[in-house]
PDB file of N, CA and C and ligand atoms in Angstrom:
ATOM      1  N   MET A  10    -117.569 132.214-116.355  1.00 71.00           N
ATOM      2  CA  MET A  10    -116.127 132.454-116.369  1.00 71.00           C
ATOM      3  C   MET A  10    -115.487 131.569-117.440  1.00 71.00           C
ATOM      4  N   ALA A  11    -114.657 132.154-118.248  1.00 87.00           N
ATOM      5  CA  ALA A  11    -113.989 131.408-119.317  1.00 87.00           C
ATOM      6  C   ALA A  11    -112.941 130.468-118.731  1.00 87.00           C
ATOM      7  N   ASP A  12    -112.454 129.557-119.563  1.00 94.00           N
ATOM      8  CA  ASP A  12    -111.379 128.682-119.123  1.00 94.00           C
ATOM      9  C   ASP A  12    -110.106 129.513-118.907  1.00 94.00           C
ATOM     10  N   PRO A  13    -109.248 129.045-118.012  1.00 97.00           N
ATOM     11  CA  PRO A  13    -107.974 129.756-117.857  1.00 97.00           C
ATOM     12  C   PRO A  13    -107.112 129.574-119.100  1.00 97.00           C
ATOM     13  N   VAL A  14    -106.204 130.505-119.300  1.00 98.00           N
ATOM     14  CA  VAL A  14    -105.232 130.390-120.381  1.00 98.00           C
ATOM     15  C   VAL A  14    -104.206 129.330-119.991  1.00 98.00           C
ATOM     16  N   CYS A  15    -103.835 128.490-120.938  1.00 98.00           N
ATOM     17  CA  CYS A  15    -102.766 127.513-120.688  1.00 98.00           C
ATOM     18  C   CYS A  15    -101.439 128.248-120.872  1.00 98.00           C
ATOM     19  N   ALA A  16    -100.775 128.569-119.776  1.00 98.00           N
ATOM     20  CA  ALA A  16     -99.519 129.335-119.864  1.00 98.00           C
ATOM     21  C   ALA A  16     -98.402 128.471-120.429  1.00 98.00           C
ATOM     22  N   GLN A  17     -98.435 127.193-120.084  1.00 98.00           N
ATOM     23  CA  GLN A  17     -97.414 126.242-120.529  1.00 98.00           C
ATOM     24  C   GLN A  17     -98.002 124.846-120.373  1.00 98.00           C
ATOM     25  N   LYS A  18     -97.805 124.011-121.377  1.00 98.00           N
ATOM     26  CA  LYS A  18     -98.400 122.669-121.341  1.00 98.00           C
ATOM     27  C   LYS A  18     -97.535 121.704-120.546  1.00 98.00           C
ATOM     28  N   GLY A  19     -97.235 122.080-119.336  1.00 98.00           N
ATOM     29  CA  GLY A  19     -96.395 121.284-118.455  1.00 98.00           C
ATOM     30  C   GLY A  19     -96.054 122.110-117.240  1.00 98.00           C
ATOM     31  N   PRO A  20     -95.466 121.468-116.219  1.00 98.00           N
ATOM     32  CA  PRO A  20     -95.196 122.185-114.974  1.00 98.00           C
ATOM     33  C   PRO A  20     -93.990 123.112-115.037  1.00 98.00           C
ATOM     34  N   TYR A  21     -93.969 124.056-114.138  1.00 98.00           N
ATOM     35  CA  TYR A  21     -92.794 124.887-113.869  1.00 98.00           C
ATOM     36  C   TYR A  21     -92.105 124.279-112.650  1.00 98.00           C
ATOM     37  N   PHE A  22     -90.830 123.975-112.771  1.00 98.00           N
ATOM     38  CA  PHE A  22     -90.083 123.443-111.632  1.00 98.00           C
ATOM     39  C   PHE A  22     -89.391 124.610-110.938  1.00 98.00           C
ATOM     40  N   GLU A  23     -89.751 124.803-109.681  1.00 98.00           N
ATOM     41  CA  GLU A  23     -89.232 125.951-108.927  1.00 98.00           C
ATOM     42  C   GLU A  23     -88.700 125.474-107.591  1.00 98.00           C
ATOM     43  N   GLU A  24     -87.473 125.891-107.260  1.00 98.00           N
ATOM     44  CA  GLU A  24     -86.972 125.640-105.910  1.00 98.00           C
ATOM     45  C   GLU A  24     -87.435 126.803-105.035  1.00 98.00           C
ATOM     46  N   LEU A  25     -88.257 126.498-104.065  1.00 98.00           N
ATOM     47  CA  LEU A  25     -88.862 127.546-103.247  1.00 98.00           C
ATOM     48  C   LEU A  25     -88.349 127.503-101.816  1.00 98.00           C
ATOM     49  N   GLU A  26     -88.119 128.689-101.287  1.00 98.00           N
ATOM     50  CA  GLU A  26     -87.784 128.863 -99.869  1.00 98.00           C
ATOM     51  C   GLU A  26     -89.085 128.859 -99.079  1.00 98.00           C
ATOM     52  N   PRO A  27     -89.036 128.537 -97.792  1.00 98.00           N
ATOM     53  CA  PRO A  27     -90.253 128.636 -96.977  1.00 98.00           C
ATOM     54  C   PRO A  27     -90.871 130.034 -97.084  1.00 98.00           C
ATOM     55  N   GLY A  28     -92.180 130.073 -97.196  1.00 98.00           N
ATOM     56  CA  GLY A  28     -92.875 131.355 -97.297  1.00 98.00           C
ATOM     57  C   GLY A  28     -94.213 131.181 -97.983  1.00 98.00           C
ATOM     58  N   ASP A  29     -94.889 132.301 -98.197  1.00 98.00           N
ATOM     59  CA  ASP A  29     -96.192 132.294 -98.864  1.00 98.00           C
ATOM     60  C   ASP A  29     -96.022 132.685-100.325  1.00 98.00           C
ATOM     61  N   TYR A  30     -96.769 132.032-101.193  1.00 98.00           N
ATOM     62  CA  TYR A  30     -96.682 132.272-102.634  1.00 98.00           C
ATOM     63  C   TYR A  30     -98.077 132.394-103.226  1.00 98.00           C
ATOM     64  N   TYR A  31     -98.161 133.111-104.344  1.00 98.00           N
ATOM     65  CA  TYR A  31     -99.429 133.317-105.042  1.00 98.00           C
ATOM     66  C   TYR A  31     -99.292 132.700-106.428  1.00 98.00           C
ATOM     67  N   TRP A  32     -99.942 131.556-106.583  1.00 98.00           N
ATOM     68  CA  TRP A  32     -99.893 130.854-107.873  1.00 98.00           C
ATOM     69  C   TRP A  32    -100.937 131.457-108.801  1.00 98.00           C
ATOM     70  N   CYS A  33    -100.545 131.717-110.034  1.00 98.00           N
ATOM     71  CA  CYS A  33    -101.459 132.279-111.031  1.00 98.00           C
ATOM     72  C   CYS A  33    -102.424 131.205-111.530  1.00 98.00           C
ATOM     73  N   SER A  34    -103.715 131.421-111.345  1.00 98.00           N
ATOM     74  CA  SER A  34    -104.732 130.464-111.801  1.00 98.00           C
ATOM     75  C   SER A  34    -105.327 130.857-113.150  1.00 98.00           C
ATOM     76  N   CYS A  35    -105.134 132.117-113.569  1.00 98.00           N
ATOM     77  CA  CYS A  35    -105.765 132.584-114.811  1.00 98.00           C
ATOM     78  C   CYS A  35    -104.906 132.290-116.036  1.00 98.00           C
ATOM     79  N   GLY A  36    -103.608 132.115-115.820  1.00 98.00           N
ATOM     80  CA  GLY A  36    -102.697 131.813-116.920  1.00 98.00           C
ATOM     81  C   GLY A  36    -102.187 133.044-117.643  1.00 98.00           C
ATOM     82  N   GLN A  37    -102.551 134.249-117.190  1.00 98.00           N
ATOM     83  CA  GLN A  37    -102.181 135.463-117.934  1.00 98.00           C
ATOM     84  C   GLN A  37    -101.004 136.226-117.353  1.00 98.00           C
ATOM     85  N   SER A  38    -100.496 135.745-116.232  1.00 98.00           N
ATOM     86  CA  SER A  38     -99.351 136.428-115.619  1.00 98.00           C
ATOM     87  C   SER A  38     -98.126 136.343-116.520  1.00 98.00           C
ATOM     88  N   LYS A  39     -97.319 137.383-116.509  1.00 98.00           N
ATOM     89  CA  LYS A  39     -96.043 137.379-117.242  1.00 98.00           C
ATOM     90  C   LYS A  39     -94.935 136.853-116.334  1.00 98.00           C
ATOM     91  N   ARG A  40     -95.278 136.537-115.097  1.00 98.00           N
ATOM     92  CA  ARG A  40     -94.291 136.048-114.122  1.00 98.00           C
ATOM     93  C   ARG A  40     -94.631 134.617-113.732  1.00 98.00           C
ATOM     94  N   GLN A  41     -95.001 133.781-114.693  1.00 98.00           N
ATOM     95  CA  GLN A  41     -95.400 132.400-114.404  1.00 98.00           C
ATOM     96  C   GLN A  41     -94.339 131.670-113.577  1.00 98.00           C
ATOM     97  N   PRO A  42     -94.781 130.794-112.672  1.00 98.00           N
ATOM     98  CA  PRO A  42     -96.168 130.401-112.420  1.00 98.00           C
ATOM     99  C   PRO A  42     -96.868 131.252-111.368  1.00 98.00           C
ATOM    100  N   PHE A  43     -96.301 132.434-111.087  1.00 98.00           N
ATOM    101  CA  PHE A  43     -96.852 133.260-110.009  1.00 98.00           C
ATOM    102  C   PHE A  43     -97.707 134.411-110.546  1.00 98.00           C
ATOM    103  N   CYS A  44     -98.593 134.858-109.693  1.00 98.00           N
ATOM    104  CA  CYS A  44     -99.521 135.951-110.034  1.00 98.00           C
ATOM    105  C   CYS A  44     -98.780 137.282-110.152  1.00 98.00           C
ATOM    106  N   ASP A  45     -99.108 138.063-111.174  1.00 98.00           N
ATOM    107  CA  ASP A  45     -98.559 139.422-111.288  1.00 98.00           C
ATOM    108  C   ASP A  45     -99.671 140.468-111.349  1.00 98.00           C
ATOM    109  N   GLY A  46    -100.905 140.035-111.023  1.00 98.00           N
ATOM    110  CA  GLY A  46    -102.023 140.979-111.002  1.00 98.00           C
ATOM    111  C   GLY A  46    -102.809 141.025-112.303  1.00 98.00           C
ATOM    112  N   SER A  47    -102.345 140.295-113.323  1.00 98.00           N
ATOM    113  CA  SER A  47    -103.014 140.344-114.632  1.00 98.00           C
ATOM    114  C   SER A  47    -104.409 139.734-114.630  1.00 98.00           C
ATOM    115  N   HIS A  48    -104.778 139.038-113.566  1.00 98.00           N
ATOM    116  CA  HIS A  48    -106.106 138.404-113.497  1.00 98.00           C
ATOM    117  C   HIS A  48    -107.220 139.424-113.325  1.00 98.00           C
ATOM    118  N   LYS A  49    -106.894 140.656-113.085  1.00 97.00           N
ATOM    119  CA  LYS A  49    -107.905 141.677-112.827  1.00 97.00           C
ATOM    120  C   LYS A  49    -108.980 141.678-113.909  1.00 97.00           C
ATOM    121  N   GLY A  50    -110.229 141.513-113.511  1.00 96.00           N
ATOM    122  CA  GLY A  50    -111.337 141.540-114.457  1.00 96.00           C
ATOM    123  C   GLY A  50    -111.634 140.210-115.112  1.00 96.00           C
ATOM    124  N   THR A  51    -110.841 139.166-114.813  1.00 95.00           N
ATOM    125  CA  THR A  51    -111.060 137.865-115.461  1.00 95.00           C
ATOM    126  C   THR A  51    -111.974 136.961-114.639  1.00 95.00           C
ATOM    127  N   GLY A  52    -112.170 137.285-113.356  1.00 96.00           N
ATOM    128  CA  GLY A  52    -112.941 136.418-112.472  1.00 96.00           C
ATOM    129  C   GLY A  52    -112.070 135.400-111.762  1.00 96.00           C
ATOM    130  N   PHE A  53    -110.810 135.300-112.160  1.00 98.00           N
ATOM    131  CA  PHE A  53    -109.882 134.387-111.492  1.00 98.00           C
ATOM    132  C   PHE A  53    -109.162 135.108-110.361  1.00 98.00           C
ATOM    133  N   GLU A  54    -108.776 134.321-109.376  1.00 98.00           N
ATOM    134  CA  GLU A  54    -107.992 134.841-108.263  1.00 98.00           C
ATOM    135  C   GLU A  54    -106.769 133.939-108.080  1.00 98.00           C
ATOM    136  N   PRO A  55    -105.671 134.486-107.584  1.00 98.00           N
ATOM    137  CA  PRO A  55    -104.514 133.627-107.342  1.00 98.00           C
ATOM    138  C   PRO A  55    -104.778 132.627-106.213  1.00 98.00           C
ATOM    139  N   VAL A  56    -104.076 131.524-106.240  1.00 98.00           N
ATOM    140  CA  VAL A  56    -104.157 130.528-105.167  1.00 98.00           C
ATOM    141  C   VAL A  56    -102.961 130.739-104.243  1.00 98.00           C
ATOM    142  N   VAL A  57    -103.269 131.053-102.999  1.00 98.00           N
ATOM    143  CA  VAL A  57    -102.213 131.280-102.013  1.00 98.00           C
ATOM    144  C   VAL A  57    -101.802 129.940-101.421  1.00 98.00           C
ATOM    145  N   PHE A  58    -100.504 129.690-101.385  1.00 98.00           N
ATOM    146  CA  PHE A  58    -100.035 128.464-100.728  1.00 98.00           C
ATOM    147  C   PHE A  58     -98.770 128.755 -99.939  1.00 98.00           C
ATOM    148  N   THR A  59     -98.564 127.927 -98.922  1.00 98.00           N
ATOM    149  CA  THR A  59     -97.447 128.128 -98.002  1.00 98.00           C
ATOM    150  C   THR A  59     -96.453 126.981 -98.128  1.00 98.00           C
ATOM    151  N   VAL A  60     -95.210 127.336 -98.282  1.00 98.00           N
ATOM    152  CA  VAL A  60     -94.124 126.363 -98.347  1.00 98.00           C
ATOM    153  C   VAL A  60     -93.420 126.365 -96.993  1.00 98.00           C
ATOM    154  N   THR A  61     -93.234 125.166 -96.420  1.00 98.00           N
ATOM    155  CA  THR A  61     -92.555 125.079 -95.125  1.00 98.00           C
ATOM    156  C   THR A  61     -91.174 124.453 -95.263  1.00 98.00           C
ATOM    157  N   GLU A  62     -90.918 123.861 -96.431  1.00 97.00           N
ATOM    158  CA  GLU A  62     -89.668 123.150 -96.625  1.00 97.00           C
ATOM    159  C   GLU A  62     -89.027 123.620 -97.925  1.00 97.00           C
ATOM    160  N   LYS A  63     -87.734 123.955 -97.877  1.00 98.00           N
ATOM    161  CA  LYS A  63     -87.049 124.369 -99.094  1.00 98.00           C
ATOM    162  C   LYS A  63     -86.804 123.132 -99.955  1.00 98.00           C
ATOM    163  N   LYS A  64     -87.407 123.111-101.132  1.00 98.00           N
ATOM    164  CA  LYS A  64     -87.168 122.011-102.067  1.00 98.00           C
ATOM    165  C   LYS A  64     -87.732 122.384-103.433  1.00 98.00           C
ATOM    166  N   MET A  65     -87.608 121.474-104.370  1.00 98.00           N
ATOM    167  CA  MET A  65     -88.109 121.704-105.720  1.00 98.00           C
ATOM    168  C   MET A  65     -89.594 121.363-105.770  1.00 98.00           C
ATOM    169  N   TYR A  66     -90.378 122.253-106.331  1.00 98.00           N
ATOM    170  CA  TYR A  66     -91.815 122.030-106.466  1.00 98.00           C
ATOM    171  C   TYR A  66     -92.177 122.028-107.950  1.00 98.00           C
ATOM    172  N   SER A  67     -93.185 121.267-108.264  1.00 98.00           N
ATOM    173  CA  SER A  67     -93.674 121.153-109.627  1.00 98.00           C
ATOM    174  C   SER A  67     -95.025 121.874-109.685  1.00 98.00           C
ATOM    175  N   LEU A  68     -95.000 123.082-110.230  1.00 98.00           N
ATOM    176  CA  LEU A  68     -96.192 123.942-110.207  1.00 98.00           C
ATOM    177  C   LEU A  68     -96.886 123.937-111.566  1.00 98.00           C
ATOM    178  N   CYS A  69     -98.168 123.772-111.528  1.00 98.00           N
ATOM    179  CA  CYS A  69     -98.977 123.624-112.743  1.00 98.00           C
ATOM    180  C   CYS A  69     -98.872 124.846-113.656  1.00 98.00           C
ATOM    181  N   GLY A  70     -98.557 124.595-114.926  1.00 98.00           N
ATOM    182  CA  GLY A  70     -98.484 125.658-115.917  1.00 98.00           C
ATOM    183  C   GLY A  70     -99.694 125.689-116.834  1.00 98.00           C
ATOM    184  N   CYS A  71    -100.403 124.551-116.920  1.00 98.00           N
ATOM    185  CA  CYS A  71    -101.549 124.470-117.831  1.00 98.00           C
ATOM    186  C   CYS A  71    -102.812 125.050-117.201  1.00 98.00           C
ATOM    187  N   LYS A  72    -102.774 125.198-115.871  1.00 98.00           N
ATOM    188  CA  LYS A  72    -103.888 125.789-115.089  1.00 98.00           C
ATOM    189  C   LYS A  72    -105.124 124.898-115.052  1.00 98.00           C
ATOM    190  N   ARG A  73    -104.912 123.600-115.257  1.00 98.00           N
ATOM    191  CA  ARG A  73    -106.041 122.671-115.237  1.00 98.00           C
ATOM    192  C   ARG A  73    -105.874 121.568-114.189  1.00 98.00           C
ATOM    193  N   SER A  74    -104.884 121.696-113.317  1.00 98.00           N
ATOM    194  CA  SER A  74    -104.674 120.686-112.283  1.00 98.00           C
ATOM    195  C   SER A  74    -105.807 120.713-111.258  1.00 98.00           C
ATOM    196  N   ALA A  75    -106.238 119.524-110.814  1.00 98.00           N
ATOM    197  CA  ALA A  75    -107.228 119.429-109.742  1.00 98.00           C
ATOM    198  C   ALA A  75    -106.555 119.556-108.384  1.00 98.00           C
ATOM    199  N   ASP A  76    -105.222 119.596-108.401  1.00 98.00           N
ATOM    200  CA  ASP A  76    -104.454 119.701-107.157  1.00 98.00           C
ATOM    201  C   ASP A  76    -103.641 121.000-107.155  1.00 98.00           C
ATOM    202  N   ALA A  77    -104.195 122.059-107.762  1.00 98.00           N
ATOM    203  CA  ALA A  77    -103.483 123.339-107.865  1.00 98.00           C
ATOM    204  C   ALA A  77    -103.079 123.825-106.466  1.00 98.00           C
ATOM    205  N   PRO A  78    -101.880 124.402-106.386  1.00 98.00           N
ATOM    206  CA  PRO A  78    -101.008 124.874-107.451  1.00 98.00           C
ATOM    207  C   PRO A  78    -100.067 123.812-108.027  1.00 98.00           C
ATOM    208  N   PHE A  79    -100.200 122.578-107.582  1.00 98.00           N
ATOM    209  CA  PHE A  79     -99.241 121.559-108.001  1.00 98.00           C
ATOM    210  C   PHE A  79     -99.729 120.826-109.250  1.00 98.00           C
ATOM    211  N   CYS A  80     -98.795 120.404-110.067  1.00 98.00           N
ATOM    212  CA  CYS A  80     -99.110 119.646-111.269  1.00 98.00           C
ATOM    213  C   CYS A  80     -99.631 118.264-110.876  1.00 98.00           C
ATOM    214  N   ASP A  81    -100.726 117.834-111.456  1.00 98.00           N
ATOM    215  CA  ASP A  81    -101.260 116.485-111.186  1.00 98.00           C
ATOM    216  C   ASP A  81    -101.312 115.645-112.465  1.00 98.00           C
ATOM    217  N   GLY A  82    -100.650 116.126-113.518  1.00 98.00           N
ATOM    218  CA  GLY A  82    -100.611 115.368-114.767  1.00 98.00           C
ATOM    219  C   GLY A  82    -101.735 115.713-115.723  1.00 98.00           C
ATOM    220  N   ALA A  83    -102.639 116.610-115.328  1.00 98.00           N
ATOM    221  CA  ALA A  83    -103.780 116.966-116.188  1.00 98.00           C
ATOM    222  C   ALA A  83    -103.328 117.553-117.523  1.00 98.00           C
ATOM    223  N   HIS A  84    -102.105 118.109-117.568  1.00 98.00           N
ATOM    224  CA  HIS A  84    -101.619 118.713-118.826  1.00 98.00           C
ATOM    225  C   HIS A  84    -101.481 117.668-119.934  1.00 98.00           C
ATOM    226  N   ASN A  85    -101.396 116.401-119.551  1.00 97.00           N
ATOM    227  CA  ASN A  85    -101.280 115.329-120.568  1.00 97.00           C
ATOM    228  C   ASN A  85    -102.572 115.121-121.335  1.00 97.00           C
ATOM    229  N   LYS A  86    -103.676 115.679-120.815  1.00 96.00           N
ATOM    230  CA  LYS A  86    -104.964 115.468-121.474  1.00 96.00           C
ATOM    231  C   LYS A  86    -105.402 116.668-122.295  1.00 96.00           C
ATOM    232  N   ILE A  87    -104.554 117.686-122.400  1.00 90.00           N
ATOM    233  CA  ILE A  87    -104.938 118.873-123.187  1.00 90.00           C
ATOM    234  C   ILE A  87    -104.705 118.609-124.661  1.00 90.00           C
TER     235      ILE A  87
HETATM  236 FE1  FES B   4    -101.006 121.571-115.246  1.00 90.76          FE
HETATM  237 FE2  FES B   4     -99.348 119.519-115.141  1.00 90.76          FE
HETATM  238  S1  FES B   4     -98.941 121.495-115.843  1.00 90.76           S
HETATM  239  S2  FES B   4    -101.394 119.594-114.525  1.00 90.76           S
HETATM  240 FE1  FES B   5    -103.164 134.993-112.974  1.00 90.76          FE
HETATM  241 FE2  FES B   5    -103.172 136.696-110.918  1.00 90.76          FE
HETATM  242  S1  FES B   5    -102.187 136.926-112.820  1.00 90.76           S
HETATM  243  S2  FES B   5    -104.140 134.791-111.052  1.00 90.76           S
END
């Protein structure tokens, strides 16, 4: 499997309501940082995560975080 595409060399800040979300792990979605189905055939799958508290989240845009879907600073090493 190839490396994911770096959609953005930094996080997406999103205020999220409680609910389930699909974070794009392949980097090819046009609806970053969320999955839009573009991963088809890439071997990547979206990461499902659940938000229980409405607040601002920092979601990984570089697709290299070890704590996906959240930014862990790995984008600083690209
Ligand atoms: Fe990917 Fe920060 S944007 S680790
Ligand atoms: Fe990237 Fe679905 S579009 S994981």
